[in-house]
Amino acid sequence: DAMVIQNPRYQVTQFGKPVTLSCSQTLNHNVMYWYQQKSSQAPKLLFHYYDKDFNNEADTPDNFQSRRPNTSFCFLDIRSPGLGDAAMYLCATSSLGTSGGRKYFGPGTRLTVT
Amino acid sequence: AQSVTQPDIHITVSEGASLELRCNYSYGATPYLFWYVQSPGQGLQLLLKYFSGDTLVQGIKGFEAEFKRSQSSFNLRKPSVHWSDAAEYFCAVGVDTGNQFYFGTGTSLTVIP
């Protein structure tokens, strides 16, 4: 089945050690999103790609970067993780080039920072 | 700036009782509106969405939502709650200029026997 895949499901990293989270999709959607969800909070949009066009939210820290080498893959790079970056990171794709398109979410990667 | 508000952080209902979860948005035009459910440790599942047309939309699991333009609201309802409905519910707004998609703060639902 077509889907959104996130690897790994659980990631442990050390304080200050760079970490990369991966998202892939078999849906051929042109929009991909990264969200950060802390415990008992709503998912917060970090950035999104429309094709190769990168769109950063104004309040996304510089510590967070993203790459989209092709339609299928999108990566979230955290350059120097702090304890406050421990969260669930959700990737999503959208079926249309507008925000009205249905969003398909991956299962998430839970990041622990020690 | 657009925003999504869910006034109720936590709601407790008895099994079999009716349910209404509130959602208000702030946006200059009519946005795309969604409701998602998230069970503990699980991903987000789409319950229903509103784009245009009939303001009462039906979703999965017996949920429905009504768009009221005059109140900038998109409240989620279910006539009879089941214990398996206990979860976190998120209202979300899609903004057409820029593909942004924002979540409300969420409402945690507890169902008691």
PDB file of C-alpha atoms in Angstrom:
ATOM      1  CA  ASP A   1       0.000   0.000   0.000  1.00  0.00           C
ATOM      2  CA  ALA A   2       1.090   3.538  -0.678  1.00  0.00           C
ATOM      3  CA  MET A   3       2.162   5.186   2.511  1.00  0.00           C
ATOM      4  CA  VAL A   4       4.333   7.594   4.439  1.00  0.00           C
ATOM      5  CA  ILE A   5       7.253   5.915   6.156  1.00  0.00           C
ATOM      6  CA  GLN A   6       9.371   7.365   8.917  1.00  0.00           C
ATOM      7  CA  ASN A   7      12.634   5.885  10.074  1.00  0.00           C
ATOM      8  CA  PRO A   8      13.583   5.203  12.699  1.00  0.00           C
ATOM      9  CA  ARG A   9      10.476   5.040  14.877  1.00  0.00           C
ATOM     10  CA  TYR A  10      12.584   5.744  17.967  1.00  0.00           C
ATOM     11  CA  GLN A  11      15.813   7.710  17.991  1.00  0.00           C
ATOM     12  CA  VAL A  12      18.078   8.454  20.900  1.00  0.00           C
ATOM     13  CA  THR A  13      20.773  11.066  20.533  1.00  0.00           C
ATOM     14  CA  GLN A  14      23.121  12.879  22.847  1.00  0.00           C
ATOM     15  CA  PHE A  15      22.911  16.518  23.737  1.00  0.00           C
ATOM     16  CA  GLY A  16      24.580  18.493  20.947  1.00  0.00           C
ATOM     17  CA  LYS A  17      25.098  15.502  18.643  1.00  0.00           C
ATOM     18  CA  PRO A  18      23.597  16.036  15.177  1.00  0.00           C
ATOM     19  CA  VAL A  19      20.752  13.747  14.249  1.00  0.00           C
ATOM     20  CA  THR A  20      18.800  13.147  11.045  1.00  0.00           C
ATOM     21  CA  LEU A  21      15.256  11.867  10.804  1.00  0.00           C
ATOM     22  CA  SER A  22      13.991  10.347   7.592  1.00  0.00           C
ATOM     23  CA  CYS A  23      10.658  10.387   5.815  1.00  0.00           C
ATOM     24  CA  SER A  24       9.745   8.692   2.574  1.00  0.00           C
ATOM     25  CA  GLN A  25       6.531   8.428   0.631  1.00  0.00           C
ATOM     26  CA  THR A  26       5.189   6.234  -2.112  1.00  0.00           C
ATOM     27  CA  LEU A  27       2.253   8.532  -2.834  1.00  0.00           C
ATOM     28  CA  ASN A  28       4.105  10.823  -5.249  1.00  0.00           C
ATOM     29  CA  HIS A  29       2.712  13.852  -3.426  1.00  0.00           C
ATOM     30  CA  ASN A  30       4.318  17.171  -4.144  1.00  0.00           C
ATOM     31  CA  VAL A  31       3.895  18.663  -0.664  1.00  0.00           C
ATOM     32  CA  MET A  32       5.730  17.304   2.369  1.00  0.00           C
ATOM     33  CA  TYR A  33       5.528  18.641   5.925  1.00  0.00           C
ATOM     34  CA  TRP A  34       7.525  18.269   9.131  1.00  0.00           C
ATOM     35  CA  TYR A  35       5.806  18.732  12.485  1.00  0.00           C
ATOM     36  CA  GLN A  36       7.125  18.679  16.018  1.00  0.00           C
ATOM     37  CA  GLN A  37       4.772  17.353  18.682  1.00  0.00           C
ATOM     38  CA  LYS A  38       5.751  17.606  22.318  1.00  0.00           C
ATOM     39  CA  SER A  39       3.981  15.658  25.001  1.00  0.00           C
ATOM     40  CA  SER A  40       0.309  16.622  25.407  1.00  0.00           C
ATOM     41  CA  GLN A  41       0.627  19.387  22.812  1.00  0.00           C
ATOM     42  CA  ALA A  42      -0.596  19.900  19.287  1.00  0.00           C
ATOM     43  CA  PRO A  43       1.681  19.193  16.354  1.00  0.00           C
ATOM     44  CA  LYS A  44       3.589  22.339  15.445  1.00  0.00           C
ATOM     45  CA  LEU A  45       4.486  22.980  11.830  1.00  0.00           C
ATOM     46  CA  LEU A  46       8.247  23.396  11.365  1.00  0.00           C
ATOM     47  CA  PHE A  47       8.436  23.703   7.574  1.00  0.00           C
ATOM     48  CA  HIS A  48       7.099  22.281   4.365  1.00  0.00           C
ATOM     49  CA  TYR A  49       8.191  21.666   0.798  1.00  0.00           C
ATOM     50  CA  TYR A  50       6.095  22.259  -2.263  1.00  0.00           C
ATOM     51  CA  ASP A  51       8.134  20.261  -4.734  1.00  0.00           C
ATOM     52  CA  LYS A  52      11.616  21.654  -4.138  1.00  0.00           C
ATOM     53  CA  ASP A  53      10.336  24.973  -2.831  1.00  0.00           C
ATOM     54  CA  PHE A  54      11.258  25.124   0.861  1.00  0.00           C
ATOM     55  CA  ASN A  55       8.995  27.079   3.231  1.00  0.00           C
ATOM     56  CA  ASN A  56      10.171  27.728   6.765  1.00  0.00           C
ATOM     57  CA  GLU A  57       7.829  28.787   9.554  1.00  0.00           C
ATOM     58  CA  ALA A  58       8.923  32.065  11.090  1.00  0.00           C
ATOM     59  CA  ASP A  59       9.399  30.613  14.569  1.00  0.00           C
ATOM     60  CA  THR A  60      11.261  27.449  13.561  1.00  0.00           C
ATOM     61  CA  PRO A  61      14.686  27.549  15.220  1.00  0.00           C
ATOM     62  CA  ASP A  62      17.772  27.670  13.001  1.00  0.00           C
ATOM     63  CA  ASN A  63      18.852  24.449  14.682  1.00  0.00           C
ATOM     64  CA  PHE A  64      16.329  22.649  12.476  1.00  0.00           C
ATOM     65  CA  GLN A  65      17.084  22.146   8.809  1.00  0.00           C
ATOM     66  CA  SER A  66      15.495  20.081   6.100  1.00  0.00           C
ATOM     67  CA  ARG A  67      16.454  18.505   2.790  1.00  0.00           C
ATOM     68  CA  ARG A  68      14.355  17.078   0.022  1.00  0.00           C
ATOM     69  CA  PRO A  69      16.621  15.429  -2.534  1.00  0.00           C
ATOM     70  CA  ASN A  70      13.734  14.051  -4.577  1.00  0.00           C
ATOM     71  CA  THR A  71       9.949  13.686  -4.511  1.00  0.00           C
ATOM     72  CA  SER A  72      10.015  10.584  -2.349  1.00  0.00           C
ATOM     73  CA  PHE A  73      12.347  11.584   0.458  1.00  0.00           C
ATOM     74  CA  CYS A  74      12.514  14.368   2.997  1.00  0.00           C
ATOM     75  CA  PHE A  75      14.960  14.668   5.882  1.00  0.00           C
ATOM     76  CA  LEU A  76      14.886  16.619   9.112  1.00  0.00           C
ATOM     77  CA  ASP A  77      18.318  17.566  10.430  1.00  0.00           C
ATOM     78  CA  ILE A  78      18.754  18.783  13.974  1.00  0.00           C
ATOM     79  CA  ARG A  79      22.223  20.268  14.109  1.00  0.00           C
ATOM     80  CA  SER A  80      22.709  20.482  17.875  1.00  0.00           C
ATOM     81  CA  PRO A  81      19.850  18.845  19.733  1.00  0.00           C
ATOM     82  CA  GLY A  82      18.958  20.215  23.104  1.00  0.00           C
ATOM     83  CA  LEU A  83      16.897  18.606  25.818  1.00  0.00           C
ATOM     84  CA  GLY A  84      13.966  20.754  24.695  1.00  0.00           C
ATOM     85  CA  ASP A  85      14.007  19.133  21.271  1.00  0.00           C
ATOM     86  CA  ALA A  86      12.860  15.806  22.652  1.00  0.00           C
ATOM     87  CA  ALA A  87       9.527  15.223  20.953  1.00  0.00           C
ATOM     88  CA  MET A  88       7.625  13.227  18.400  1.00  0.00           C
ATOM     89  CA  TYR A  89       8.427  14.342  14.871  1.00  0.00           C
ATOM     90  CA  LEU A  90       5.699  13.792  12.327  1.00  0.00           C
ATOM     91  CA  CYS A  91       6.069  13.816   8.578  1.00  0.00           C
ATOM     92  CA  ALA A  92       3.063  14.350   6.346  1.00  0.00           C
ATOM     93  CA  THR A  93       2.334  14.580   2.650  1.00  0.00           C
ATOM     94  CA  SER A  94      -0.449  16.257   0.759  1.00  0.00           C
ATOM     95  CA  SER A  95      -2.248  15.056  -2.313  1.00  0.00           C
ATOM     96  CA  LEU A  96      -2.803  18.445  -3.897  1.00  0.00           C
ATOM     97  CA  GLY A  97      -0.826  21.595  -4.356  1.00  0.00           C
ATOM     98  CA  THR A  98      -3.163  23.411  -1.999  1.00  0.00           C
ATOM     99  CA  SER A  99      -3.691  23.156   1.707  1.00  0.00           C
ATOM    100  CA  GLY A 100      -7.096  21.663   1.028  1.00  0.00           C
ATOM    101  CA  GLY A 101      -5.560  18.421  -0.010  1.00  0.00           C
ATOM    102  CA  ARG A 102      -5.864  15.457   2.267  1.00  0.00           C
ATOM    103  CA  LYS A 103      -2.825  15.007   4.501  1.00  0.00           C
ATOM    104  CA  TYR A 104      -1.282  11.619   5.006  1.00  0.00           C
ATOM    105  CA  PHE A 105       0.744  11.295   8.177  1.00  0.00           C
ATOM    106  CA  GLY A 106       3.581   8.968   8.947  1.00  0.00           C
ATOM    107  CA  PRO A 107       3.714   7.132  12.285  1.00  0.00           C
ATOM    108  CA  GLY A 108       6.264   9.569  13.659  1.00  0.00           C
ATOM    109  CA  THR A 109       9.774   9.341  15.091  1.00  0.00           C
ATOM    110  CA  ARG A 110      10.085   9.767  18.821  1.00  0.00           C
ATOM    111  CA  LEU A 111      13.325  11.551  19.596  1.00  0.00           C
ATOM    112  CA  THR A 112      14.980  11.280  22.990  1.00  0.00           C
ATOM    113  CA  VAL A 113      17.891  13.561  23.881  1.00  0.00           C
ATOM    114  CA  THR A 114      20.188  12.394  26.669  1.00  0.00           C
TER     115      THR A 114
ATOM    116  CA  ALA B   1      -2.474  35.630  11.375  1.00  0.00           C
ATOM    117  CA  GLN B   2      -4.572  32.540  11.203  1.00  0.00           C
ATOM    118  CA  SER B   3      -5.188  30.551  14.371  1.00  0.00           C
ATOM    119  CA  VAL B   4      -7.137  27.558  15.545  1.00  0.00           C
ATOM    120  CA  THR B   5      -8.621  27.432  19.022  1.00  0.00           C
ATOM    121  CA  GLN B   6     -10.006  24.470  20.884  1.00  0.00           C
ATOM    122  CA  PRO B   7     -11.380  25.950  24.101  1.00  0.00           C
ATOM    123  CA  ASP B   8     -11.745  22.655  25.952  1.00  0.00           C
ATOM    124  CA  ILE B   9      -8.449  21.104  26.977  1.00  0.00           C
ATOM    125  CA  HIS B  10     -10.084  18.056  28.495  1.00  0.00           C
ATOM    126  CA  ILE B  11     -13.604  16.605  28.351  1.00  0.00           C
ATOM    127  CA  THR B  12     -15.070  13.652  30.210  1.00  0.00           C
ATOM    128  CA  VAL B  13     -18.267  11.986  29.028  1.00  0.00           C
ATOM    129  CA  SER B  14     -20.114   8.815  29.925  1.00  0.00           C
ATOM    130  CA  GLU B  15     -20.269   6.014  27.426  1.00  0.00           C
ATOM    131  CA  GLY B  16     -23.413   6.370  25.369  1.00  0.00           C
ATOM    132  CA  ALA B  17     -23.694  10.092  25.962  1.00  0.00           C
ATOM    133  CA  SER B  18     -23.496  12.650  23.204  1.00  0.00           C
ATOM    134  CA  LEU B  19     -20.324  14.591  22.507  1.00  0.00           C
ATOM    135  CA  GLU B  20     -19.461  17.980  21.101  1.00  0.00           C
ATOM    136  CA  LEU B  21     -15.911  19.245  20.737  1.00  0.00           C
ATOM    137  CA  ARG B  22     -15.488  22.895  19.923  1.00  0.00           C
ATOM    138  CA  CYS B  23     -13.203  24.460  17.363  1.00  0.00           C
ATOM    139  CA  ASN B  24     -12.906  28.102  16.342  1.00  0.00           C
ATOM    140  CA  TYR B  25     -10.640  29.507  13.684  1.00  0.00           C
ATOM    141  CA  SER B  26      -9.420  32.925  12.803  1.00  0.00           C
ATOM    142  CA  TYR B  27      -8.823  33.522   9.136  1.00  0.00           C
ATOM    143  CA  GLY B  28      -9.855  36.115   6.596  1.00  0.00           C
ATOM    144  CA  ALA B  29     -11.409  33.685   4.175  1.00  0.00           C
ATOM    145  CA  THR B  30     -13.035  30.318   4.581  1.00  0.00           C
ATOM    146  CA  PRO B  31     -10.222  27.892   5.245  1.00  0.00           C
ATOM    147  CA  TYR B  32     -10.135  24.192   4.701  1.00  0.00           C
ATOM    148  CA  LEU B  33     -11.155  22.548   7.983  1.00  0.00           C
ATOM    149  CA  PHE B  34     -10.257  19.136   9.332  1.00  0.00           C
ATOM    150  CA  TRP B  35     -10.669  17.014  12.429  1.00  0.00           C
ATOM    151  CA  TYR B  36      -8.033  14.440  13.362  1.00  0.00           C
ATOM    152  CA  VAL B  37      -7.939  11.875  16.166  1.00  0.00           C
ATOM    153  CA  GLN B  38      -4.804  10.614  17.849  1.00  0.00           C
ATOM    154  CA  SER B  39      -4.764   7.648  20.206  1.00  0.00           C
ATOM    155  CA  PRO B  40      -1.883   7.389  22.699  1.00  0.00           C
ATOM    156  CA  GLY B  41       1.355   6.552  20.948  1.00  0.00           C
ATOM    157  CA  GLN B  42      -0.356   6.506  17.582  1.00  0.00           C
ATOM    158  CA  GLY B  43      -0.320   8.692  14.522  1.00  0.00           C
ATOM    159  CA  LEU B  44      -3.004  11.079  13.374  1.00  0.00           C
ATOM    160  CA  GLN B  45      -6.130   9.749  11.712  1.00  0.00           C
ATOM    161  CA  LEU B  46      -8.408  11.944   9.625  1.00  0.00           C
ATOM    162  CA  LEU B  47     -12.013  11.919  10.849  1.00  0.00           C
ATOM    163  CA  LEU B  48     -13.538  14.353   8.381  1.00  0.00           C
ATOM    164  CA  LYS B  49     -12.931  17.522   6.414  1.00  0.00           C
ATOM    165  CA  TYR B  50     -14.793  20.523   5.037  1.00  0.00           C
ATOM    166  CA  PHE B  51     -13.890  22.313   1.836  1.00  0.00           C
ATOM    167  CA  SER B  52     -17.135  23.828   0.595  1.00  0.00           C
ATOM    168  CA  GLY B  53     -20.779  23.003  -0.004  1.00  0.00           C
ATOM    169  CA  ASP B  54     -22.930  21.320   2.614  1.00  0.00           C
ATOM    170  CA  THR B  55     -21.941  22.709   5.989  1.00  0.00           C
ATOM    171  CA  LEU B  56     -22.695  19.456   7.801  1.00  0.00           C
ATOM    172  CA  VAL B  57     -20.075  16.865   6.979  1.00  0.00           C
ATOM    173  CA  GLN B  58     -20.069  13.232   7.896  1.00  0.00           C
ATOM    174  CA  GLY B  59     -16.932  11.399   8.864  1.00  0.00           C
ATOM    175  CA  ILE B  60     -15.738   8.025   9.971  1.00  0.00           C
ATOM    176  CA  LYS B  61     -16.612   6.298  13.248  1.00  0.00           C
ATOM    177  CA  GLY B  62     -19.992   8.037  13.437  1.00  0.00           C
ATOM    178  CA  PHE B  63     -18.574  11.555  13.770  1.00  0.00           C
ATOM    179  CA  GLU B  64     -19.955  14.641  12.090  1.00  0.00           C
ATOM    180  CA  ALA B  65     -19.018  18.311  12.116  1.00  0.00           C
ATOM    181  CA  GLU B  66     -20.834  21.480  11.244  1.00  0.00           C
ATOM    182  CA  PHE B  67     -19.230  24.530   9.698  1.00  0.00           C
ATOM    183  CA  LYS B  68     -20.773  27.807  10.867  1.00  0.00           C
ATOM    184  CA  ARG B  69     -19.331  30.743   9.016  1.00  0.00           C
ATOM    185  CA  SER B  70     -20.999  33.342  11.243  1.00  0.00           C
ATOM    186  CA  GLN B  71     -19.332  31.853  14.299  1.00  0.00           C
ATOM    187  CA  SER B  72     -16.064  30.820  12.630  1.00  0.00           C
ATOM    188  CA  SER B  73     -16.621  27.427  14.138  1.00  0.00           C
ATOM    189  CA  PHE B  74     -16.284  23.814  13.087  1.00  0.00           C
ATOM    190  CA  ASN B  75     -17.535  21.739  16.015  1.00  0.00           C
ATOM    191  CA  LEU B  76     -17.248  17.973  16.069  1.00  0.00           C
ATOM    192  CA  ARG B  77     -20.171  15.885  17.282  1.00  0.00           C
ATOM    193  CA  LYS B  78     -21.084  12.292  17.948  1.00  0.00           C
ATOM    194  CA  PRO B  79     -24.527  11.224  19.190  1.00  0.00           C
ATOM    195  CA  SER B  80     -23.337   8.275  21.278  1.00  0.00           C
ATOM    196  CA  VAL B  81     -19.773   7.933  22.494  1.00  0.00           C
ATOM    197  CA  HIS B  82     -18.032   4.573  22.743  1.00  0.00           C
ATOM    198  CA  TRP B  83     -15.208   3.756  25.134  1.00  0.00           C
ATOM    199  CA  SER B  84     -12.882   3.364  22.148  1.00  0.00           C
ATOM    200  CA  ASP B  85     -13.390   7.046  21.306  1.00  0.00           C
ATOM    201  CA  ALA B  86     -11.130   8.066  24.182  1.00  0.00           C
ATOM    202  CA  ALA B  87      -8.264   9.896  22.498  1.00  0.00           C
ATOM    203  CA  GLU B  88      -6.872  13.308  21.664  1.00  0.00           C
ATOM    204  CA  TYR B  89      -8.812  15.271  19.056  1.00  0.00           C
ATOM    205  CA  PHE B  90      -7.266  17.977  16.931  1.00  0.00           C
ATOM    206  CA  CYS B  91      -8.994  20.515  14.776  1.00  0.00           C
ATOM    207  CA  ALA B  92      -6.863  21.740  11.884  1.00  0.00           C
ATOM    208  CA  VAL B  93      -6.943  24.518   9.331  1.00  0.00           C
ATOM    209  CA  GLY B  94      -5.505  24.565   5.859  1.00  0.00           C
ATOM    210  CA  VAL B  95      -4.490  27.947   4.489  1.00  0.00           C
ATOM    211  CA  ASP B  96      -4.510  28.039   0.734  1.00  0.00           C
ATOM    212  CA  THR B  97      -1.904  30.749   0.277  1.00  0.00           C
ATOM    213  CA  GLY B  98       1.246  28.788   0.914  1.00  0.00           C
ATOM    214  CA  ASN B  99       0.116  25.268   1.714  1.00  0.00           C
ATOM    215  CA  GLN B 100       0.297  25.863   5.449  1.00  0.00           C
ATOM    216  CA  PHE B 101      -1.630  23.497   7.663  1.00  0.00           C
ATOM    217  CA  TYR B 102      -2.081  24.261  11.349  1.00  0.00           C
ATOM    218  CA  PHE B 103      -3.426  22.317  14.294  1.00  0.00           C
ATOM    219  CA  GLY B 104      -5.464  23.500  17.228  1.00  0.00           C
ATOM    220  CA  THR B 105      -4.276  22.853  20.752  1.00  0.00           C
ATOM    221  CA  GLY B 106      -6.220  19.627  21.042  1.00  0.00           C
ATOM    222  CA  THR B 107      -8.964  18.274  23.286  1.00  0.00           C
ATOM    223  CA  SER B 108      -8.370  15.161  25.348  1.00  0.00           C
ATOM    224  CA  LEU B 109     -11.466  12.972  25.627  1.00  0.00           C
ATOM    225  CA  THR B 110     -12.018  10.577  28.510  1.00  0.00           C
ATOM    226  CA  VAL B 111     -14.924   8.149  28.347  1.00  0.00           C
ATOM    227  CA  ILE B 112     -16.211   6.692  31.605  1.00  0.00           C
ATOM    228  CA  PRO B 113     -18.316   3.538  31.828  1.00  0.00           C
TER     229      PRO B 113
END
